[in-house]
Short mmCIF file of C-alpha atoms and ligand atoms in Angstrom, two decimals:
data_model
loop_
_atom_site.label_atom_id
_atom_site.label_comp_id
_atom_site.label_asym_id
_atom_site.label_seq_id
_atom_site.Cartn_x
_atom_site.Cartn_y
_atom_site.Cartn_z
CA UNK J 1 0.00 0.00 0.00
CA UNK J 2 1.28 3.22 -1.17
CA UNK J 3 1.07 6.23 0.95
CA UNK J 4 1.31 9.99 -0.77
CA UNK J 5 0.56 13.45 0.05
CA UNK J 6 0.14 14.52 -3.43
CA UNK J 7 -2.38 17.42 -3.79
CA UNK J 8 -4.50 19.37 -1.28
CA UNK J 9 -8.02 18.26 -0.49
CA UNK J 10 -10.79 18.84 -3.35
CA UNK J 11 -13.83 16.70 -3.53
CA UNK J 12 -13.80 14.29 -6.30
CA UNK J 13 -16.53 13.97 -9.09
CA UNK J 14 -16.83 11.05 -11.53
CA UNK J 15 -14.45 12.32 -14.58
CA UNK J 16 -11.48 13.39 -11.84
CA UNK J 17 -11.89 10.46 -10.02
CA UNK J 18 -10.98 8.10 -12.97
CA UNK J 19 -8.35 10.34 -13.99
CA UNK J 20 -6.99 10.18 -10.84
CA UNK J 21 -7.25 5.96 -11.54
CA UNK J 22 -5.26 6.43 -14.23
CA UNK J 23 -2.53 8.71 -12.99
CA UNK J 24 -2.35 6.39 -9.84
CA UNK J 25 -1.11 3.34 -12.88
CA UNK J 26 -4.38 1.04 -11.94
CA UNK J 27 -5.48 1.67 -15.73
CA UNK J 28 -3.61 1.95 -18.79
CA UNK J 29 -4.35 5.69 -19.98
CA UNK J 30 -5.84 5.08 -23.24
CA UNK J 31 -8.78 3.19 -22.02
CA UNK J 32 -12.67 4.64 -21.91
CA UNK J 33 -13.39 3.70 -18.35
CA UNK J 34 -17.03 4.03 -16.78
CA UNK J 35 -17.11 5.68 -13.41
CA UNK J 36 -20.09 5.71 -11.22
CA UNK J 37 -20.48 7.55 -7.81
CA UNK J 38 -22.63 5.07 -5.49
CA UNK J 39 -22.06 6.11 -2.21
CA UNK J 40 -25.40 5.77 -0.20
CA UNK J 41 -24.30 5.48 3.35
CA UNK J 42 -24.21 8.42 5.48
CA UNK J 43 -21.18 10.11 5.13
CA UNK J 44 -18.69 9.82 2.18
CA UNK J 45 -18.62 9.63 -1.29
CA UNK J 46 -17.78 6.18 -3.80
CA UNK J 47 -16.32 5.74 -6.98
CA UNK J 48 -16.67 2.08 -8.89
CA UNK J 49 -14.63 2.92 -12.08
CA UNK J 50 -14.63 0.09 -14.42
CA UNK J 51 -12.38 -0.71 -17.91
CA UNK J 52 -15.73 -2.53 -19.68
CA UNK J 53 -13.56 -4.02 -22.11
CA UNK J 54 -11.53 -6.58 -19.16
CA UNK J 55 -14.34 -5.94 -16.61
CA UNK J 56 -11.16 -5.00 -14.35
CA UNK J 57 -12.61 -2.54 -11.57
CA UNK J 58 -11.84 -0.53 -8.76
CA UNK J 59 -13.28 1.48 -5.83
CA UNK J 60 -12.37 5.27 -4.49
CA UNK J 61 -14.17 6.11 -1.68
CA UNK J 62 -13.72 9.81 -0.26
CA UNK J 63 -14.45 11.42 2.74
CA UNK J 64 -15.83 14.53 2.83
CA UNK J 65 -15.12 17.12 5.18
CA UNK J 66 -18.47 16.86 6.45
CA UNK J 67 -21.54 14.53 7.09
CA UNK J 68 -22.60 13.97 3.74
CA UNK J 69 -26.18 12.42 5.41
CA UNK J 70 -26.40 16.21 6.84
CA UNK J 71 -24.40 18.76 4.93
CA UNK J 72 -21.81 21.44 5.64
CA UNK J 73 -23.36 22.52 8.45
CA UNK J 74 -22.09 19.29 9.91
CA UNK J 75 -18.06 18.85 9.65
CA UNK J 76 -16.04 16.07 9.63
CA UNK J 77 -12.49 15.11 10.36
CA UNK J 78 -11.10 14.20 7.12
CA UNK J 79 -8.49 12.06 9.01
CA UNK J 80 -11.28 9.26 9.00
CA UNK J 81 -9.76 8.55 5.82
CA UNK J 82 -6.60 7.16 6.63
CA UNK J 83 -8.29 5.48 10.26
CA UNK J 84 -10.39 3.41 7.57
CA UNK J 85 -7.22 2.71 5.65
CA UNK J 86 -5.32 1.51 8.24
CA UNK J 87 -8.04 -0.67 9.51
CA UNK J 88 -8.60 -2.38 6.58
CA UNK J 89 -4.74 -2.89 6.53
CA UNK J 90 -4.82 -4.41 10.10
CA UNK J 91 -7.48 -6.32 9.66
CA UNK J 92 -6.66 -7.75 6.61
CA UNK J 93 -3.12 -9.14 8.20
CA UNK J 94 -5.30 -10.41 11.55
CA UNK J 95 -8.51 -11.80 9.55
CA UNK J 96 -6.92 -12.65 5.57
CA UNK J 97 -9.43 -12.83 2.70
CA UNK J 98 -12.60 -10.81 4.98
CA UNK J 99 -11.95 -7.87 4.02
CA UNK J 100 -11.24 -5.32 0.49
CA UNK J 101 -7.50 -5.11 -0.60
CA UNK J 102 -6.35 -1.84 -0.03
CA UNK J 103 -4.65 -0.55 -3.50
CA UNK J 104 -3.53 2.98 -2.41
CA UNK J 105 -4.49 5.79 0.09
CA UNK J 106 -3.60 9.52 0.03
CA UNK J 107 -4.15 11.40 3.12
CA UNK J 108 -4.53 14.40 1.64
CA UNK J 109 -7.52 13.15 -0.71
CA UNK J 110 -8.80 11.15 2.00
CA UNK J 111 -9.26 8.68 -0.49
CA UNK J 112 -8.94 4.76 -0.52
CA UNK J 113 -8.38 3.15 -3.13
CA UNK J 114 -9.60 -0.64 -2.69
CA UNK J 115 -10.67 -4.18 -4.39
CA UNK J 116 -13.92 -3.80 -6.23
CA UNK J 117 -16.32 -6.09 -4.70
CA UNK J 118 -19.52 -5.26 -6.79
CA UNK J 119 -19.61 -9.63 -7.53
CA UNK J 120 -21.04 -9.39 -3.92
CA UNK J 121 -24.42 -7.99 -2.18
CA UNK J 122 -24.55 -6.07 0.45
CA UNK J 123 -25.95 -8.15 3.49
CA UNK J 124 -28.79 -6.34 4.43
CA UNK J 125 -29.76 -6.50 1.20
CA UNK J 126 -29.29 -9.94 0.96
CA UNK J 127 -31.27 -10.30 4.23
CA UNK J 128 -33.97 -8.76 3.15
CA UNK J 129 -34.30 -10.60 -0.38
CA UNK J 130 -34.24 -13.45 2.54
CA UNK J 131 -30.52 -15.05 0.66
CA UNK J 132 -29.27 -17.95 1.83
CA UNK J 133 -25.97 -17.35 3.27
CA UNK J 134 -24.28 -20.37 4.44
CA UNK J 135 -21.10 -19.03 5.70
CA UNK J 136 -21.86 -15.17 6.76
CA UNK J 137 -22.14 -16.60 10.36
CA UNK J 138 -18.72 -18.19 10.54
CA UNK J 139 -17.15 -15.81 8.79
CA UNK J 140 -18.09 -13.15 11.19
CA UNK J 141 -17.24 -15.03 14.41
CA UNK J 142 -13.99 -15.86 12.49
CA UNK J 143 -13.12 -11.79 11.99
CA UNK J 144 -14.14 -10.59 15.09
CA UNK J 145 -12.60 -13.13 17.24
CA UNK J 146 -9.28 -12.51 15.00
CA UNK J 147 -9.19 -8.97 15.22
CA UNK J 148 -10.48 -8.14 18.54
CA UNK J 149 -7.98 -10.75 20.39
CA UNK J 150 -4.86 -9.87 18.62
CA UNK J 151 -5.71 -6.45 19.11
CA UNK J 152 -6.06 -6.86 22.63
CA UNK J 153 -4.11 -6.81 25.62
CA UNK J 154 -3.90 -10.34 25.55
CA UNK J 155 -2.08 -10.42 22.54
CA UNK J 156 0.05 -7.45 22.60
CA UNK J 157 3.03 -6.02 24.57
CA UNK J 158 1.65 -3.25 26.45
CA UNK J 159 3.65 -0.25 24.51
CA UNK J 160 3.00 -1.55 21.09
CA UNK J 161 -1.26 -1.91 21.76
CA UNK J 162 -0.63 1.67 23.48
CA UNK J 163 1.20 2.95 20.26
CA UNK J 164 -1.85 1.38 18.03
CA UNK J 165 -4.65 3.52 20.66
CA UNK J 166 -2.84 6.22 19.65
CA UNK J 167 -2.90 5.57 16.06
CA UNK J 168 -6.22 4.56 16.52
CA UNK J 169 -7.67 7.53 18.19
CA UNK J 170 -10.86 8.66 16.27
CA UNK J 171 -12.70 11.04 18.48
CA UNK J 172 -15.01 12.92 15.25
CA UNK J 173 -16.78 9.35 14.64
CA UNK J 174 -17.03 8.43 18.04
CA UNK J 175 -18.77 11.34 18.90
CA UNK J 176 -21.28 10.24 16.55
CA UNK J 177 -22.00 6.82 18.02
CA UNK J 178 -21.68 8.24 21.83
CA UNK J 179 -24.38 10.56 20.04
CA UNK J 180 -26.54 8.77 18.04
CA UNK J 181 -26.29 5.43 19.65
CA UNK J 182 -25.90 5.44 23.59
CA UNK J 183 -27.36 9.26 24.13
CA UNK J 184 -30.31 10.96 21.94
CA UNK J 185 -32.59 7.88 21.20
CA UNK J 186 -32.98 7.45 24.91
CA UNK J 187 -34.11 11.49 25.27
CA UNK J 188 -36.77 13.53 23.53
CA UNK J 189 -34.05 15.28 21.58
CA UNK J 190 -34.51 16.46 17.56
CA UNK J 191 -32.16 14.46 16.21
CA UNK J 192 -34.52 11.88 16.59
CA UNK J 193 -36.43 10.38 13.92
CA UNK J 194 -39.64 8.14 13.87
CA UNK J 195 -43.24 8.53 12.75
CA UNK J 196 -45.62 9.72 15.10
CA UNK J 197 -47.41 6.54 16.05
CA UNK J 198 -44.01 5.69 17.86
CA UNK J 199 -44.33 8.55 20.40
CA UNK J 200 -46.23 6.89 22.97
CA UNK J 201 -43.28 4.25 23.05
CA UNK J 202 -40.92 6.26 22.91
CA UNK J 203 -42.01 8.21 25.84
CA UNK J 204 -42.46 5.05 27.93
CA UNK J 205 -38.80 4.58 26.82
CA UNK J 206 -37.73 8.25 27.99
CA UNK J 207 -39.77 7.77 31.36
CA UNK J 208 -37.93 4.15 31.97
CA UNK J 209 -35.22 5.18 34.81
CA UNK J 210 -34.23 1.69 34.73
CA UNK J 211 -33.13 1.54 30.70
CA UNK J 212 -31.57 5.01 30.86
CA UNK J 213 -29.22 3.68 34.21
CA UNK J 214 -28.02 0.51 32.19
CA UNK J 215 -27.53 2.73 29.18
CA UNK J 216 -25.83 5.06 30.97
CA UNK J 217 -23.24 1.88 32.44
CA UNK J 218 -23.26 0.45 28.74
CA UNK J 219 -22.10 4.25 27.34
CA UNK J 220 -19.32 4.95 30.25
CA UNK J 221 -17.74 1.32 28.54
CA UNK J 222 -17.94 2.50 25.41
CA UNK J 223 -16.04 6.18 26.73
CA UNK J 224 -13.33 4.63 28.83
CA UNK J 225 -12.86 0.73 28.10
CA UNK J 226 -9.97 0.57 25.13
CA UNK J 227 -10.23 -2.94 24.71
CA UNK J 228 -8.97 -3.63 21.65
CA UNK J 229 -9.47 -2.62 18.22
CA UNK J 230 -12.75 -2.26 16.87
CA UNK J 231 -14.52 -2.28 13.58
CA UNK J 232 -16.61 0.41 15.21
CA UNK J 233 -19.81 0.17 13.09
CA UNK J 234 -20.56 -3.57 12.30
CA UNK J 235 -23.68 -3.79 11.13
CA UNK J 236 -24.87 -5.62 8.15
CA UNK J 237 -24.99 -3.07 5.60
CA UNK J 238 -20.84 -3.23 6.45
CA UNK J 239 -20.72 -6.35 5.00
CA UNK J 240 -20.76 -7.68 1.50
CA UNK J 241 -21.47 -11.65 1.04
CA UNK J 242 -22.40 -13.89 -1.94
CA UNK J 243 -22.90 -17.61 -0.85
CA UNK J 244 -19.36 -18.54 -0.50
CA UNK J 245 -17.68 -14.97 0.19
CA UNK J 246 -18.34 -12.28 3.21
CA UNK J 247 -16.21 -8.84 2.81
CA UNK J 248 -16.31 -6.57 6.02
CA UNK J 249 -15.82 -2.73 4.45
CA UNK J 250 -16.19 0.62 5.85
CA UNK J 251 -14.32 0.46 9.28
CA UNK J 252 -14.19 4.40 9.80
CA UNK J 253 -15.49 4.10 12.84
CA UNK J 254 -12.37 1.99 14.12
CA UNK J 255 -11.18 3.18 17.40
CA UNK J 256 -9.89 0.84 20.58
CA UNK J 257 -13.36 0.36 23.04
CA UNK J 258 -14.73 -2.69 24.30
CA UNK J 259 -14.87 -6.00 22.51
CA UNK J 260 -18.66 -6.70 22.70
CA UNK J 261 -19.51 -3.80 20.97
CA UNK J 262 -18.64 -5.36 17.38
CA UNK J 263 -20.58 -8.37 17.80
CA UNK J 264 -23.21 -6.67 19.69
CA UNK J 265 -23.97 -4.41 16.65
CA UNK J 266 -23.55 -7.78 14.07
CA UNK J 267 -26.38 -9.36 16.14
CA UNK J 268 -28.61 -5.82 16.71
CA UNK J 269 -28.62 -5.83 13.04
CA UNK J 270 -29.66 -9.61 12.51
CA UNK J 271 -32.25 -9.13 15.45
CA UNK J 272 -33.51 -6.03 13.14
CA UNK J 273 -33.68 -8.31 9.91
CA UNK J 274 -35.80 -10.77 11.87
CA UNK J 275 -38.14 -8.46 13.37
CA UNK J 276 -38.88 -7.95 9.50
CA UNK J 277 -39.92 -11.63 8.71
CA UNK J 278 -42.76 -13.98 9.41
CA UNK J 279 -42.39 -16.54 12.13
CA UNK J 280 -41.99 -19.16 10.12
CA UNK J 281 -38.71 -17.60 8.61
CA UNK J 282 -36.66 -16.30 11.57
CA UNK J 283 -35.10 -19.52 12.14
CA UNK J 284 -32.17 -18.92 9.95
CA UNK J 285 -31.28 -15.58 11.71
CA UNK J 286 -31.29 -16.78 15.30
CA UNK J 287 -29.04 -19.70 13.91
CA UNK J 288 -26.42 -17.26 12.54
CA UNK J 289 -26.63 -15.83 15.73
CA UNK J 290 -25.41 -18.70 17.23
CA UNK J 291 -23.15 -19.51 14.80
CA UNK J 292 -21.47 -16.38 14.63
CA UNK J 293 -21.04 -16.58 18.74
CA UNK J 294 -20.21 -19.94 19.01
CA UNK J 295 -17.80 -19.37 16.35
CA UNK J 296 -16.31 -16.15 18.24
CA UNK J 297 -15.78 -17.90 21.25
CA UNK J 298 -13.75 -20.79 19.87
CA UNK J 299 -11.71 -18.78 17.93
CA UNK J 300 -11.26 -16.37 20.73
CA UNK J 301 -10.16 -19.64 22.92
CA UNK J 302 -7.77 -21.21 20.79
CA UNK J 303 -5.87 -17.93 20.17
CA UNK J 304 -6.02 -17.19 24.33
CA UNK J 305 -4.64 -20.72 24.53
CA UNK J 306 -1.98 -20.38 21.88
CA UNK J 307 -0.67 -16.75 21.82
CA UNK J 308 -2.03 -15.25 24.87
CA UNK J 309 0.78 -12.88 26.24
CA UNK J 310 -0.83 -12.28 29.48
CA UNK J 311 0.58 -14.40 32.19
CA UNK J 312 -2.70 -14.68 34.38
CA UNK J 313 -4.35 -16.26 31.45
CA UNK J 314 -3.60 -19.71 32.43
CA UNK J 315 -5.34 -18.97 36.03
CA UNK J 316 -8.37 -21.22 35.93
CA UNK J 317 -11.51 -19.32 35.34
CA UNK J 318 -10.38 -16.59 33.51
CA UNK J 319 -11.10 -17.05 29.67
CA UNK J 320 -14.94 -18.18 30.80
CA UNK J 321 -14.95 -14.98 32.83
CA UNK J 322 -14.07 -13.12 30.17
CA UNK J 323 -16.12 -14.25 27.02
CA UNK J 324 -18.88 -14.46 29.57
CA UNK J 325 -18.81 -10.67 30.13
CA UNK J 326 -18.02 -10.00 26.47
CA UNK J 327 -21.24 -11.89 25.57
CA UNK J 328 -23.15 -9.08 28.80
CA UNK J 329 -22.06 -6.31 27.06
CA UNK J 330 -22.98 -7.97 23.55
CA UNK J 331 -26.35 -7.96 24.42
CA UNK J 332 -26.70 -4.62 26.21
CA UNK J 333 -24.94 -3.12 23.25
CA UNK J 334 -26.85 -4.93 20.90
CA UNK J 335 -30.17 -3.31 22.67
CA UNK J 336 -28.91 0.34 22.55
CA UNK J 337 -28.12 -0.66 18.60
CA UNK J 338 -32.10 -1.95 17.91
CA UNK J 339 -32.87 1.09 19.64
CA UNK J 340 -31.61 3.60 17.91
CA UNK J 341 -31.95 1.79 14.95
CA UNK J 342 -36.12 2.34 15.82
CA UNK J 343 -36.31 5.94 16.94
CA UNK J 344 -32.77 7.56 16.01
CA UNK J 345 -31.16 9.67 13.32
CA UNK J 346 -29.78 6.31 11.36
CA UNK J 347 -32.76 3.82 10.46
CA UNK J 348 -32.22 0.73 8.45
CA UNK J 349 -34.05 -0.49 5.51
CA UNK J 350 -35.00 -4.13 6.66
CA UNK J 351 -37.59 -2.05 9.81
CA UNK J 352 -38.44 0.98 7.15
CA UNK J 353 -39.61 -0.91 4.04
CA UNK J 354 -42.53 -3.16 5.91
CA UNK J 355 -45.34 -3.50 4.40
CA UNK J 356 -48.06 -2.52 5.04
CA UNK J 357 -47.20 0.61 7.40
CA UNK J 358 -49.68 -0.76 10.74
CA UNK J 359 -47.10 -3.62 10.49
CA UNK J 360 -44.36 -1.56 9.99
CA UNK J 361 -45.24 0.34 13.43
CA UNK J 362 -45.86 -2.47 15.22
CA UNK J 363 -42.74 -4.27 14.33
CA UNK J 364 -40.95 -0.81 15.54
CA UNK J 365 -43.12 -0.80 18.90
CA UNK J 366 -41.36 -4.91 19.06
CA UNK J 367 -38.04 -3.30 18.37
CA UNK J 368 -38.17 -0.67 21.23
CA UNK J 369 -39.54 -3.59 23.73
CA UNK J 370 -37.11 -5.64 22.71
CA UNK J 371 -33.90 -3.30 22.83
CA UNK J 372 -34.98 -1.85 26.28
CA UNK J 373 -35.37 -6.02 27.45
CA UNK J 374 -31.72 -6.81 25.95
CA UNK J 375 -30.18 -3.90 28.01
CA UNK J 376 -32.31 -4.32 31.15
CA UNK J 377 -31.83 -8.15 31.05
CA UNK J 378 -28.54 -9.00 29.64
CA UNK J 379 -27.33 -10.03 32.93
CA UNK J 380 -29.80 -13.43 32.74
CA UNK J 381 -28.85 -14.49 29.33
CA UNK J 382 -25.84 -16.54 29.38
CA UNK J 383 -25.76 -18.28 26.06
CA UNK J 384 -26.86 -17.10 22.19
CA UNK J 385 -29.18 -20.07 22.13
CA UNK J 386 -31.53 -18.55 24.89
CA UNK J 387 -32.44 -15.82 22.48
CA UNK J 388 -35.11 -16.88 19.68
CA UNK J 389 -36.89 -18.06 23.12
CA UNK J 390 -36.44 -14.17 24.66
CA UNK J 391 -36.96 -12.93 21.09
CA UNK J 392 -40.56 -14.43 21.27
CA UNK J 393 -41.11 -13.26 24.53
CA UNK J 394 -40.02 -10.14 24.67
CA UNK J 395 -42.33 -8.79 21.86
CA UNK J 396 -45.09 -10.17 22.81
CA UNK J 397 -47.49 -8.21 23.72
C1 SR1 L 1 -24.43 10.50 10.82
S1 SR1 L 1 -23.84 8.94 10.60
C2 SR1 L 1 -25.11 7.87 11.12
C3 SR1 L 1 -24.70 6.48 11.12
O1 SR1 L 1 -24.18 6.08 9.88
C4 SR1 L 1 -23.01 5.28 10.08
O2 SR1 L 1 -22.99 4.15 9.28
C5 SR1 L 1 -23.02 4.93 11.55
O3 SR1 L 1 -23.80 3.78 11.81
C6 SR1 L 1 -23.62 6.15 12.12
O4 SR1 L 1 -24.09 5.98 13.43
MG1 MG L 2 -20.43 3.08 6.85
#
């Protein structure tokens, strides 16, 4: 991976950005090359720029110097840019083959310049079209155990993980999650966002001293707990999957915090695909739920027992104490996650796009009973299989 200062900062549009291919020597310069912007997440813009003669393609994504999901009004540390690059570089030596190759990165740009994965869907996507996806679940429990242990403590000496924190430190985009996640959904602020049918929940929600305490315990680990290197934002539009492939992209949000926050938003966001479906097909979900955990944990287990660094790791007890309160905050954090996915700034598709809209609410109204449940309760569950069975219950009403 190439690193260059080579121009100051100007926002790319679809004929600079494949000139900018060509002058970077990923395409020969007399080719006619197509170049699309399809950025539709929140905040930056992307380039697939393809030679349609060889079908050889790339992708430029750019940050902007603000939220592109709110406008100038809202700015943004460009430095995101080279946080996501070196993530994807870390994470590709700790979990091979899961995520994009990184090409090239400029700093000044904020641009990356990575593998073109349009072959793949995204996963939400590929939820919602209700895919088959054999190995998403393993795949998952392979990269976070993977990069969460050997970004931990555990596996690091304690100036070199200290040297990465510092690398690491990302304090624009976790502003946005101490925001948007673990803060305004849980108060009648106006960044808020649901239809008006919601209010009466989400007033019970504002009222509940209980939910707001755990919250409050759930967003002071999130603040001070610099666990080990996070994807940051790990929910399933972050990941790209076919039936034998599974990508993890967009790590901007990488910063060091606690370890059950990754899997906690992997499993918010399956929880949120199922509250979309019938019954009769939520099986699969609550499977890759266990899957993905069960997966974690023995990957977790085997590295602890083969390159843990930490000499009270062999004391008996430990390692179950540990994944056991990795799996408590999972769940808490996968609560605040369905929450804010309900009534916050960020929605997702798979709750927004029911049909028709009474069903639509009242799978939201599930959503906030079931978030506030996970964080109130996440003390009692002890195992992944336990939840279809608090699933049913808790949004019943
Ligand atoms: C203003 S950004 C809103 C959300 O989009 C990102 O993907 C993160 O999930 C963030 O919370
Ligand atoms: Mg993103």
């Amino acid at each position: 991976m190439a690193i260059a200062n080579t121009s100051l900062y100007e926002p790319l549009i679809e004929s600079t950005a494949s000139a900018l291919a060509v002058r970077l020597g990923l395409f020969e310069d007399n080719l006619v090359l197509n170049c699309e912007e399809i950025g539709d997440g929140n905040l930056n813009l992307v380039f697939h720029i393809t030679d349609p003669k060889s079908g050889k393609g790339v992708i430029l994504k750019q940050a902007l110097p603000y939220a592109k999901v709110i406008g100038e009004s809202w700015p943004l540390t460009l430095d995101r840019a080279r946080i996501e690059s070196s993530a994807l570089v870390k994470q590709a030596e700790l979990a091979p083959g899961l995520v994009p190759e990184v090409y090239y990165t400029d700093q000044t740009l904020a641009i990356t310049v990575m593998e073109d994965l349009s072959h793949l869907q995204i996963a939400r996507k590929a939820l919602m079209d209700r895919k088959k996806l054999p190995l998403l679940a393993e795949h998952i429990g392979t990269f976070l155990a993977r990069t969460l242990f050997y970004t931990s403590d555990f596996a690091l000496k304690p100036h070199v993980k200290k040297r990465l924190v510092k690398q690491f430190t990302n304090p624009d985009l976790c502003k946005i999650t101490e925001d948007f996640v673990f803060t305004d959904p849980f108060f009648d602020f106006e960044s808020n966002d649901f239809e008006p049918e919601l209010r009466e929940a989400a007033e019970k929600l504002w009222e509940d001293t209980h939910v707001k305490l755990e919250v409050a315990k759930l967003k002071r680990k999130f603040l001070t707990e610099a666990e080990a290197l996070l994807h940051g934002d790990l929910h399933t539009g972050s990941i790209f999957v076919s039936e034998t492939e599974t990508k993890v992209i967009d790590p901007e949000f990488a910063f060091f915090g606690p370890i059950g926050f990754d899997p906690g938003q992997f499993i918010a966001n399956l929880l949120l695909n199922a509250l979309s479906r019938e019954e009769q097909d939520q099986d699969f979900i609550f499977e890759a739920i266990e899957k993905a955990w069960n997966t974690f944990e023995v990957e977790f287990s085997a590295a602890w027992k083969k390159d843990s660094l930490e000499r009270f790791s062999e004391v008996e007890g430990y390692l179950e104490h540990t994944l056991e309160q990795i799996f408590e905050d999972t769940i808490g954090f996968a609560g605040c996650e369905v929450i804010r996915r309900t009534i916050g700034l960020a929605h997702v598709a798979d709750l927004d796009t029911i049909e028709p809209y009474s069903r639509r609410i009242e799978s939201k109204i599930q959503a906030l009973e079931l978030g506030k449940k996970l964080i109130k309760n996440r003390l009692n569950i002890n195992e992944p299989g336990q939840l279809k069975r608090f699933f049913r219950h808790a949004i019943a009403r």
